[in-house]
Amino acid sequence: MLVYNTLTKKKEEFTPINSPNVSMYVCGPTIYDYFHIGNGRTFVMSDIIRRYLEYKNYKVTFVMNLTDVDDKIIKKANEENLSTAELTERYEAAFKKDIARFKMKPADVYPKATEHMKEIEEVIEKLEQNGFAYNVDGNVFYNIGKFKGYGKLSGKNIDDLEAGARIEINNEKQNPLDFSVWKKSKEGEPSWKSQWGQGRPGWHIECSAMSMKHLGETIDIHAGGNDLIFPHHENEIAQSEAATGKEFVRYWMHFGFLNIDKQKMSKSLGNFFTARDILDQYPAEALRLLFVQSHYRSPINFSRELIESAQKGTEKLDNLGRVLNDGIKKVGGIKVEFDFNKFYSLFSAAMDDDFNTSQAAAVIFDFVREVNKTIAENEDINSDFFRKAKEFFQSTAETVLGIIHFTDLEVKESSNDSEWILEQIELRSKAKAEKNWQLADEIRNSLAEKGVILEDSKLGTTYKKK
RNA sequence: GGCGACAUGGCCAAGUGGCUUAAGGCGAAGGUCUGCAAAACCUUUAUUCGUCGGUUCGAAUCCGACUGUCGCCUCCA
């Protein structure tokens, strides 16, 4: 299995430190607002990567941090007259709700900075001891000049950075590129007691401390959005490796941006969409398919048109899903030849190549066409075929990609008005048998008005809800 | 200014040296099935991969130049 590593800019064979265990850390949101659809892409794709590793029988420990101390949080809490804790509690709950709506598997741990002050302090202490950090009157800075590998992830070199620096002048810093690991407390800001006095941690240090705490000093995968490469992940490496003297992360993975009108989403441009807004309008499967259909490292130019075309795609999957559900219940019938193994191996070949989900989706759609074709061309196939087809669908499209959910198809079928609908279908079948087309069409139309779409097939009439 | 990514059909997108005279999704046109629909299936929809040169027996795929788009260098997924 190949994974593209931002650190080496190459696809590398994936070999976990402690196979079959895999440690994976994903930079989660700052919980001061609803997360946007671009965050959603990152979260969903990291979910898919995790699920595929599990499909390959790796035992994954998946950690996603929630940043609950930082400038944005303090600012917003002040605006809304809330304590920072009240604010972050609210958005943590919203985050978990939205993650569930995206049908993501919950992380094993969602660590928060405020709950790891001891660990953070310990890392900073080590940095001081090792000579990588210096204290100026309660502000502790990381001295990037001391760390030889600085810039190895982002491909930047310190001289270039200094030349083009747009960084505010801060006389306390020895080098303008040095960054805070501990910030001295200011009036009206939350703060914690530490050996450097009251203060709060810098942004980058929390990920170093929490990654080490929950996954160990060297982990397999660390992932996040493209924009985190510099400075966030660069600084995490500098801190962690300076503190432990060990390699921090084996494989760095970064997700492409989701743009609106080819531009980065931002509040100031007014092209900002929260994930929950979009999820109110479209099913999670449609969004997941949209993300799946392009490679995780490429940018996506998000648009309504794009989601709608993905949604049509998921309807195609759902249609087959319903047919499979019905087919399984069949009794008798003939055996039919079908090369399921071919599709399994094409699917994993695609995913093994740096999670080529677009290719994997193509395999799924090829499978859909061939299954539909087999059903169309053969009379009376036995349930074994349908069962195997559903198995394939479940283990790939559902469990790994999450672009169809069989339980949802069933819920729609067995809602409380289903008995009445089945009666109507029965009436229509009788009318059809009597060639009373007018009555048959009336029934179909009245159901359609209620959002119930009928589909006639060899197996009888099925329905779905719009 | 420094660093980097990308440019494939009407839209989206995979492919990165011969298996591809280019997957898959959406859309469009025609057809099969059906009482009619829907669903499904079949056929058609890029001799061509931003432009121009080069390397090679062979290039969308490698190299160079150019054009265009975007990102990072400041909080940011």
Coordinates of C-alpha atoms (C1' of nucleotides) in Angstrom, one line a residue:
Chain A
M1 CA 0.0 0.0 0.0
L2 CA 1.4 3.4 -1.0
V3 CA 0.8 6.6 0.9
Y4 CA 2.0 10.1 -0.3
N5 CA 4.1 11.6 2.4
T6 CA 4.3 15.4 2.4
L7 CA 7.7 15.2 4.1
T8 CA 9.4 13.3 1.3
K9 CA 7.0 14.5 -1.5
K10 CA 6.7 10.9 -2.6
K11 CA 4.4 8.0 -2.4
E12 CA 5.9 5.5 0.0
E13 CA 5.2 2.0 1.0
F14 CA 3.1 2.1 4.2
T15 CA 4.7 0.3 7.0
P16 CA 3.4 1.1 10.5
I17 CA 5.8 1.1 13.4
N18 CA 3.9 -1.5 15.3
S19 CA 1.8 -3.3 12.7
P20 CA -1.1 -4.2 12.8
N21 CA -1.5 -1.2 15.1
V22 CA -1.7 2.2 13.4
S23 CA -1.7 5.5 15.2
M24 CA -3.4 8.4 13.4
Y25 CA -3.8 12.0 14.5
V26 CA -5.9 14.5 12.7
C27 CA -6.0 18.2 13.4
G28 CA -9.5 18.9 14.2
P29 CA -11.4 22.2 14.5
T30 CA -11.2 25.2 16.8
I31 CA -14.5 24.9 18.5
Y32 CA -15.6 28.6 18.3
D33 CA -18.2 28.2 15.5
Y34 CA -19.9 25.7 13.3
F35 CA -17.3 24.0 11.1
H36 CA -17.5 24.7 7.3
I37 CA -17.8 22.4 4.4
G38 CA -14.1 22.6 3.7
N39 CA -13.4 21.3 7.2
G40 CA -16.0 18.7 6.4
R41 CA -14.0 17.5 3.5
T42 CA -10.9 17.0 5.6
F43 CA -12.8 15.2 8.3
V44 CA -14.6 12.9 5.9
M45 CA -11.5 12.0 4.0
S46 CA -9.6 11.3 7.2
D47 CA -12.6 9.1 8.2
I48 CA -12.3 7.2 4.8
I49 CA -8.6 6.7 5.2
R50 CA -9.1 5.4 8.7
R51 CA -11.9 3.0 7.5
Y52 CA -9.8 1.7 4.7
L53 CA -6.9 1.0 7.0
E54 CA -9.4 -1.0 9.1
Y55 CA -10.7 -2.7 6.0
K56 CA -7.1 -3.8 5.6
N57 CA -7.2 -5.3 9.1
Y58 CA -5.1 -2.6 10.7
K59 CA -6.0 -1.7 14.2
V60 CA -6.3 2.0 14.1
T61 CA -6.2 4.4 17.0
F62 CA -7.7 7.6 15.7
V63 CA -7.3 10.8 17.6
M64 CA -8.7 14.2 16.6
N65 CA -8.0 17.2 18.7
L66 CA -10.4 20.0 19.5
T67 CA -8.7 23.3 20.0
D68 CA -10.4 25.1 22.9
V69 CA -8.0 27.9 23.8
D70 CA -7.0 30.5 21.3
D71 CA -7.4 34.1 20.2
K72 CA -10.5 33.5 18.1
I73 CA -12.3 31.7 20.9
I74 CA -11.5 34.5 23.4
K75 CA -12.6 37.1 20.9
K76 CA -15.9 35.4 20.2
A77 CA -16.6 34.6 23.8
N78 CA -16.2 38.3 24.6
E79 CA -18.5 39.3 21.8
E80 CA -21.2 36.9 23.0
N81 CA -20.7 37.6 26.6
L82 CA -19.9 34.0 27.4
S83 CA -17.0 32.4 29.2
T84 CA -14.7 30.6 26.8
A85 CA -15.7 27.3 28.4
E86 CA -19.4 28.0 27.7
L87 CA -18.6 28.9 24.1
T88 CA -16.5 25.8 23.4
E89 CA -18.9 23.5 25.1
R90 CA -21.6 24.7 22.8
Y91 CA -19.6 24.2 19.6
E92 CA -18.1 21.0 20.7
A93 CA -21.6 19.6 21.0
A94 CA -22.4 21.1 17.5
F95 CA -19.2 19.6 16.1
K96 CA -20.1 16.1 17.4
K97 CA -23.6 16.4 16.0
D98 CA -22.3 17.4 12.5
I99 CA -19.7 14.7 12.5
A100 CA -22.5 12.2 13.2
R101 CA -24.6 13.7 10.4
F102 CA -21.6 13.1 8.0
K103 CA -21.8 9.5 9.1
M104 CA -18.2 9.6 10.3
K105 CA -17.0 7.1 12.8
P106 CA -16.3 8.9 16.1
A107 CA -12.6 9.2 17.0
D108 CA -11.2 7.1 19.8
V109 CA -10.3 10.3 21.6
Y110 CA -11.1 14.0 21.1
P111 CA -8.4 15.6 23.3
K112 CA -8.7 19.2 24.3
A113 CA -5.9 21.6 25.1
T114 CA -7.5 22.8 28.3
E115 CA -7.5 19.2 29.6
H116 CA -3.8 18.7 28.9
M117 CA -2.1 21.6 30.6
K118 CA 0.2 19.3 32.6
E119 CA 1.4 17.5 29.4
I120 CA 1.8 20.8 27.6
E121 CA 3.9 22.2 30.4
E122 CA 6.1 19.1 30.4
V123 CA 6.9 19.4 26.7
I124 CA 7.8 23.1 27.1
E125 CA 9.9 22.2 30.1
K126 CA 11.8 19.7 28.0
L127 CA 12.3 22.2 25.3
E128 CA 13.8 24.6 27.8
Q129 CA 16.1 22.0 29.2
N130 CA 17.3 21.0 25.8
G131 CA 17.9 24.6 24.9
F132 CA 15.2 25.1 22.3
A133 CA 13.0 27.5 24.2
Y134 CA 13.6 30.7 26.1
N135 CA 11.6 32.5 28.6
V136 CA 11.2 36.3 28.3
D137 CA 9.3 37.6 31.3
G138 CA 6.6 34.9 31.3
N139 CA 6.5 34.5 27.5
V140 CA 8.2 31.3 26.3
F141 CA 9.4 31.2 22.7
Y142 CA 10.7 28.4 20.5
N143 CA 14.1 29.2 19.0
I144 CA 13.8 27.9 15.5
G145 CA 17.5 28.6 14.8
K146 CA 18.4 25.8 17.2
F147 CA 16.4 23.2 15.3
K148 CA 18.4 21.9 12.3
G149 CA 15.5 20.4 10.5
Y150 CA 13.4 23.5 10.5
G151 CA 11.6 23.8 7.2
K152 CA 11.9 20.1 6.2
L153 CA 8.2 19.6 5.9
S154 CA 7.2 22.8 4.1
G155 CA 10.3 23.0 2.0
K156 CA 11.0 26.5 3.2
N157 CA 14.3 27.8 4.3
I158 CA 14.8 30.2 7.1
D159 CA 16.6 32.9 5.1
D160 CA 13.8 33.1 2.5
L161 CA 11.2 33.3 5.3
E162 CA 13.1 36.1 6.9
A163 CA 13.5 38.0 3.7
G164 CA 9.7 37.9 2.9
A165 CA 8.6 38.1 6.5
R166 CA 5.3 39.7 7.1
I167 CA 5.5 38.9 10.7
E168 CA 4.8 41.5 13.3
I169 CA 7.9 42.9 15.0
N170 CA 8.3 41.6 18.5
N171 CA 11.3 42.7 20.4
E172 CA 11.1 39.9 22.8
K173 CA 11.9 37.3 20.1
Q174 CA 15.5 36.5 19.3
N175 CA 14.5 35.7 15.7
P176 CA 11.3 37.1 14.2
L177 CA 10.3 33.6 13.2
D178 CA 10.4 32.2 16.7
F179 CA 7.0 31.3 17.9
S180 CA 5.2 31.2 21.2
V181 CA 4.9 28.0 23.1
W182 CA 3.6 29.7 26.2
K183 CA 1.8 33.1 26.3
K184 CA 1.8 35.3 29.4
S185 CA -1.7 35.9 30.5
K186 CA -3.4 39.2 29.7
E187 CA -6.3 40.9 31.4
G188 CA -9.6 39.2 30.7
E189 CA -8.2 36.1 29.2
P190 CA -8.4 32.6 30.5
S191 CA -5.1 31.4 32.0
W192 CA -3.5 28.6 33.8
K193 CA -0.8 28.4 36.4
S194 CA 2.6 27.3 35.2
Q195 CA 6.2 27.5 36.2
W196 CA 6.5 30.6 33.9
G197 CA 3.6 32.2 35.7
Q198 CA -0.1 32.6 34.6
G199 CA -0.6 32.1 31.0
R200 CA -1.9 29.9 28.2
P201 CA -0.3 27.6 25.6
G202 CA 0.6 28.6 22.1
W203 CA -1.3 27.0 19.3
H204 CA 1.2 24.5 18.0
I205 CA 2.2 23.0 21.3
E206 CA -1.1 21.4 22.1
C207 CA -0.9 19.0 19.2
S208 CA 2.6 18.0 20.1
A209 CA 1.7 17.3 23.7
M210 CA -1.6 15.5 22.9
S211 CA -0.3 13.5 20.1
M212 CA 2.5 12.2 22.3
K213 CA 0.2 11.6 25.2
H214 CA -2.4 9.6 23.4
L215 CA -0.4 7.9 20.6
G216 CA 3.3 8.0 21.7
E217 CA 6.4 10.0 20.8
T218 CA 6.5 8.6 17.2
I219 CA 3.2 8.1 15.4
D220 CA 2.3 6.7 12.0
I221 CA 0.0 9.2 10.4
H222 CA -0.6 12.9 11.1
A223 CA -3.1 14.6 8.8
G224 CA -4.7 17.9 8.3
G225 CA -5.6 20.5 5.7
N226 CA -3.0 21.8 3.3
D227 CA -2.7 25.1 5.0
L228 CA -1.5 23.5 8.2
I229 CA 1.8 22.4 6.6
F230 CA 3.2 25.8 7.4
P231 CA 3.6 26.9 10.1
H232 CA 1.5 24.6 12.2
H233 CA 2.9 21.2 11.3
E234 CA 6.4 22.5 10.7
N235 CA 6.3 23.9 14.2
E236 CA 4.9 20.7 15.6
I237 CA 7.8 18.8 14.2
A238 CA 10.3 21.3 15.6
Q239 CA 8.8 21.1 19.0
S240 CA 8.2 17.4 19.3
E241 CA 11.5 16.3 17.8
A242 CA 13.4 18.8 19.9
A243 CA 11.7 17.6 23.0
T244 CA 12.1 13.9 22.5
G245 CA 15.0 13.6 20.1
K246 CA 12.8 11.1 18.1
E247 CA 11.1 11.2 14.8
F248 CA 7.6 12.7 15.4
V249 CA 5.5 11.4 12.5
R250 CA 6.2 8.7 9.9
Y251 CA 3.6 9.8 7.3
W252 CA 2.4 13.4 6.9
M253 CA -0.9 13.6 4.9
H254 CA -2.5 16.8 3.7
F255 CA -5.9 17.4 2.2
G256 CA -6.6 19.7 -0.7
F257 CA -8.7 22.7 -0.2
L258 CA -12.4 23.0 -1.0
N259 CA -12.8 26.3 -2.9
I260 CA -15.8 28.3 -3.8
D261 CA -15.5 30.0 -7.2
K262 CA -11.9 28.8 -7.3
Q263 CA -11.2 30.7 -4.2
K264 CA -10.5 29.7 -0.7
M265 CA -13.5 29.9 1.5
S266 CA -13.3 32.7 4.0
K267 CA -15.7 34.8 6.0
S268 CA -14.4 38.0 4.6
L269 CA -15.1 37.0 1.0
G270 CA -18.6 36.0 2.0
N271 CA -18.3 32.6 0.4
F272 CA -18.5 30.7 3.6
F273 CA -20.8 27.6 4.0
T274 CA -21.2 25.8 7.2
A275 CA -21.3 22.0 7.0
R276 CA -24.6 21.9 8.8
D277 CA -26.2 24.3 6.3
I278 CA -25.2 22.0 3.5
L279 CA -26.3 18.9 5.4
D280 CA -29.7 20.4 5.8
Q281 CA -30.0 20.5 2.1
Y282 CA -28.3 17.4 0.9
P283 CA -27.7 13.9 2.2
A284 CA -24.4 13.0 3.7
E285 CA -23.9 10.3 1.1
A286 CA -24.0 12.9 -1.7
L287 CA -21.4 15.0 0.0
R288 CA -19.2 12.0 0.7
L289 CA -19.4 10.9 -2.9
L290 CA -18.5 14.3 -4.1
F291 CA -15.4 14.2 -1.9
V292 CA -14.6 10.6 -2.9
Q293 CA -14.8 11.5 -6.6
S294 CA -11.7 13.6 -6.6
H295 CA -8.4 12.8 -5.0
Y296 CA -7.9 13.9 -1.4
R297 CA -4.9 16.0 -2.3
S298 CA -6.5 17.9 -5.2
P299 CA -8.5 21.0 -4.7
I300 CA -12.3 20.8 -5.2
N301 CA -14.2 23.7 -6.7
F302 CA -17.4 23.3 -4.7
S303 CA -20.7 24.2 -6.2
R304 CA -24.4 23.3 -6.0
E305 CA -24.2 21.8 -9.4
L306 CA -21.4 19.5 -8.2
I307 CA -23.3 18.2 -5.2
E308 CA -26.4 17.7 -7.3
S309 CA -24.6 15.5 -9.7
A310 CA -23.1 13.5 -6.9
Q311 CA -26.5 13.2 -5.4
K312 CA -27.8 11.6 -8.7
G313 CA -24.9 9.2 -8.4
T314 CA -25.9 8.1 -4.9
E315 CA -29.5 7.6 -6.1
K316 CA -28.1 5.1 -8.6
L317 CA -26.4 3.3 -5.8
D318 CA -29.5 3.4 -3.6
N319 CA -31.7 2.0 -6.4
L320 CA -29.4 -1.0 -6.7
G321 CA -29.3 -1.3 -2.9
R322 CA -33.1 -1.7 -2.8
V323 CA -33.1 -4.2 -5.5
L324 CA -30.5 -6.2 -3.6
N325 CA -32.5 -6.0 -0.4
D326 CA -35.5 -7.5 -2.3
G327 CA -33.5 -10.1 -4.1
I328 CA -32.1 -11.5 -0.9
K329 CA -35.6 -12.4 0.2
K330 CA -36.2 -14.5 -2.9
V331 CA -36.8 -18.2 -2.7
G332 CA -35.5 -20.6 -5.4
G333 CA -34.1 -19.4 -8.7
I334 CA -31.1 -20.3 -10.7
K335 CA -27.4 -19.8 -9.9
V336 CA -25.5 -17.2 -12.0
E337 CA -21.8 -16.7 -12.7
F338 CA -20.4 -13.4 -11.4
D339 CA -16.8 -12.5 -10.7
F340 CA -17.0 -10.8 -7.4
N341 CA -13.3 -11.3 -6.7
K342 CA -12.4 -9.1 -9.6
F343 CA -14.2 -6.2 -8.1
Y344 CA -12.7 -6.7 -4.7
S345 CA -9.3 -6.7 -6.1
L346 CA -9.9 -3.7 -8.3
F347 CA -11.3 -1.8 -5.3
S348 CA -8.3 -2.5 -3.1
A349 CA -5.8 -1.9 -5.9
A350 CA -7.3 1.6 -6.3
M351 CA -7.3 2.3 -2.6
D352 CA -3.9 0.9 -2.1
D353 CA -2.5 3.5 -4.4
D354 CA -2.5 6.4 -2.0
F355 CA -6.3 6.2 -1.4
N356 CA -7.3 6.7 -5.0
T357 CA -11.0 7.0 -4.0
S358 CA -12.0 8.4 -7.4
Q359 CA -10.7 5.2 -9.0
A360 CA -12.4 3.2 -6.3
A361 CA -15.7 4.9 -7.0
A362 CA -15.3 4.0 -10.6
V363 CA -14.9 0.4 -9.6
I364 CA -18.1 0.7 -7.6
F365 CA -20.0 2.1 -10.5
D366 CA -18.7 -0.5 -12.9
F367 CA -19.9 -3.1 -10.4
V368 CA -23.3 -1.4 -10.3
R369 CA -23.6 -1.6 -14.0
E370 CA -22.6 -5.2 -14.2
V371 CA -24.9 -6.3 -11.5
N372 CA -27.8 -4.4 -13.0
K373 CA -26.9 -6.0 -16.4
T374 CA -26.8 -9.5 -14.9
I375 CA -30.2 -8.9 -13.3
A376 CA -31.6 -7.6 -16.5
E377 CA -30.3 -10.4 -18.6
N378 CA -31.2 -13.4 -16.4
E379 CA -34.6 -14.6 -15.4
D380 CA -35.1 -15.7 -11.8
I381 CA -31.7 -15.4 -10.2
N382 CA -31.3 -17.0 -6.8
S383 CA -30.8 -15.1 -3.6
D384 CA -27.2 -16.1 -3.3
F385 CA -26.2 -13.7 -6.0
F386 CA -28.0 -10.8 -4.4
R387 CA -26.5 -11.7 -1.0
K388 CA -23.0 -11.6 -2.4
A389 CA -23.6 -8.4 -4.3
K390 CA -24.9 -6.8 -1.1
E391 CA -21.8 -8.0 0.8
F392 CA -19.5 -6.4 -1.7
F393 CA -21.5 -3.2 -1.6
Q394 CA -21.5 -3.2 2.2
S395 CA -17.9 -3.8 2.7
T396 CA -16.7 -1.3 0.1
A397 CA -19.3 1.4 -0.7
E398 CA -20.8 1.4 2.8
T399 CA -18.2 0.5 5.3
V400 CA -15.2 2.2 3.7
L401 CA -16.5 5.0 1.6
G402 CA -19.8 5.6 3.3
I403 CA -21.6 6.6 0.1
I404 CA -24.6 4.3 0.7
H405 CA -26.2 3.2 4.0
F406 CA -28.4 0.1 3.9
T407 CA -30.0 0.8 7.2
D408 CA -31.3 4.1 5.8
L409 CA -32.8 2.3 2.8
E410 CA -34.6 0.1 5.3
V411 CA -35.8 2.9 7.5
K412 CA -37.4 4.5 4.6
E413 CA -39.1 1.3 3.7
S414 CA -40.4 0.5 7.1
S415 CA -41.6 3.9 8.3
N416 CA -45.0 3.9 9.9
D417 CA -47.0 4.7 6.8
S418 CA -45.4 1.8 5.0
E419 CA -48.4 -0.5 5.6
W420 CA -50.7 1.9 3.9
I421 CA -48.3 2.3 1.0
L422 CA -48.1 -1.4 0.5
E423 CA -51.9 -1.6 0.4
Q424 CA -51.9 1.1 -2.3
I425 CA -49.4 -0.9 -4.3
E426 CA -51.5 -4.0 -3.9
L427 CA -54.6 -2.1 -5.2
R428 CA -52.6 -0.8 -8.1
S429 CA -51.3 -4.3 -9.0
K430 CA -54.9 -5.6 -9.1
A431 CA -55.9 -2.7 -11.3
K432 CA -53.0 -3.4 -13.6
A433 CA -54.0 -7.1 -13.7
E434 CA -57.5 -6.0 -14.8
K435 CA -55.9 -3.6 -17.3
N436 CA -57.5 -0.7 -15.5
W437 CA -54.7 1.6 -16.4
Q438 CA -56.6 4.7 -15.4
L439 CA -57.0 3.6 -11.8
A440 CA -53.4 2.2 -11.7
D441 CA -52.0 5.6 -12.8
E442 CA -54.2 7.5 -10.4
I443 CA -52.8 5.5 -7.5
R444 CA -49.3 6.0 -8.7
N445 CA -49.8 9.7 -9.1
S446 CA -51.4 10.2 -5.8
L447 CA -48.5 8.3 -4.1
A448 CA -46.1 10.5 -6.1
E449 CA -47.7 13.6 -4.7
K450 CA -46.9 12.3 -1.3
G451 CA -43.3 11.8 -2.4
V452 CA -43.5 8.0 -2.9
I453 CA -42.0 6.9 -6.2
L454 CA -43.0 3.5 -7.6
E455 CA -40.7 1.3 -9.6
D456 CA -42.0 -1.8 -11.4
S457 CA -39.6 -4.6 -12.0
K458 CA -39.5 -8.4 -12.5
L459 CA -39.4 -8.8 -8.8
G460 CA -42.6 -6.8 -8.4
T461 CA -43.2 -3.2 -7.4
T462 CA -40.9 -1.4 -5.1
Y463 CA -41.0 2.2 -3.8
K464 CA -38.7 4.8 -2.6
K465 CA -39.3 8.2 -0.9
K466 CA -38.1 11.4 -2.3
Chain B
rG1 C1' 9.7 38.9 -3.7
rG2 C1' 10.4 33.4 -2.0
rC3 C1' 8.3 28.4 -2.2
rG4 C1' 4.8 25.0 -4.2
rA5 C1' 0.5 22.9 -6.8
rC6 C1' -2.5 22.5 -10.9
rA7 C1' -4.2 23.0 -16.5
rU8 C1' -7.8 16.1 -19.5
rG9 C1' -14.9 15.9 -23.3
rG10 C1' -20.8 20.3 -22.2
rC11 C1' -19.7 20.1 -16.3
rC12 C1' -16.8 17.2 -12.6
rA13 C1' -12.7 13.8 -12.7
rA14 C1' -9.0 9.2 -12.8
rG15 C1' -4.9 8.0 -15.5
rU16 C1' 1.6 10.1 -15.1
rG17 C1' 6.2 6.3 -20.7
rG18 C1' 3.7 1.1 -24.7
rC19 C1' -2.1 -2.9 -21.5
rU20 C1' -5.4 3.7 -22.7
rU21 C1' -6.8 5.6 -30.8
rA22 C1' -7.9 8.2 -22.3
rA23 C1' -11.7 5.0 -16.5
rG24 C1' -15.9 6.7 -13.7
rG25 C1' -20.0 10.3 -12.3
rC26 C1' -23.4 14.1 -14.1
rG27 C1' -25.6 16.1 -18.5
rA28 C1' -27.3 15.5 -23.8
rA29 C1' -29.1 12.5 -28.2
rG30 C1' -31.1 7.8 -30.0
rG31 C1' -32.7 2.8 -28.8
rU32 C1' -34.3 -1.8 -25.7
rC33 C1' -37.8 -3.2 -21.8
rU34 C1' -42.8 -1.3 -20.1
rG35 C1' -50.0 -0.5 -21.0
rC36 C1' -47.6 4.2 -19.9
rA37 C1' -44.0 5.9 -16.5
rA38 C1' -39.9 5.1 -13.3
rA39 C1' -35.7 2.1 -12.7
rA40 C1' -32.3 -0.6 -15.6
rC41 C1' -29.5 -1.9 -19.9
rC42 C1' -27.4 -0.7 -25.0
rU43 C1' -25.3 2.9 -28.6
rU44 C1' -23.5 7.8 -29.6
rU45 C1' -21.2 12.3 -27.2
rA46 C1' -12.1 13.8 -26.5
rU47 C1' -7.8 10.5 -33.1
rU48 C1' -7.3 14.0 -28.0
rC49 C1' -5.0 15.6 -22.8
rG50 C1' -3.3 24.7 -21.8
rU51 C1' 0.5 26.6 -25.9
rC52 C1' 5.1 25.9 -28.4
rG53 C1' 9.5 23.2 -28.7
rG54 C1' 12.7 18.9 -27.2
rU55 C1' 14.0 13.6 -25.5
rU56 C1' 12.3 8.6 -27.2
rC57 C1' 11.1 3.3 -31.7
rG58 C1' 6.8 5.2 -28.7
rA59 C1' 4.4 10.9 -24.4
rA60 C1' -1.7 13.2 -21.7
rU61 C1' 2.4 10.8 -19.0
rC62 C1' 9.7 12.8 -19.1
rC63 C1' 12.5 17.8 -20.1
rG64 C1' 12.5 23.2 -21.3
rA65 C1' 10.1 27.7 -22.3
rC66 C1' 5.6 30.3 -22.4
rU67 C1' 0.4 31.3 -20.9
rG68 C1' -3.4 30.8 -17.3
rU69 C1' -5.4 29.4 -12.4
rC70 C1' -4.8 28.6 -7.3
rG71 C1' -2.3 27.9 -2.6
rC72 C1' 1.5 28.8 1.4
rC73 C1' 4.9 32.5 3.3
rU74 C1' -0.2 36.2 8.7
rC75 C1' -5.4 33.2 11.9
rC76 C1' -7.1 29.4 8.7
rA77 C1' -9.0 22.4 7.1

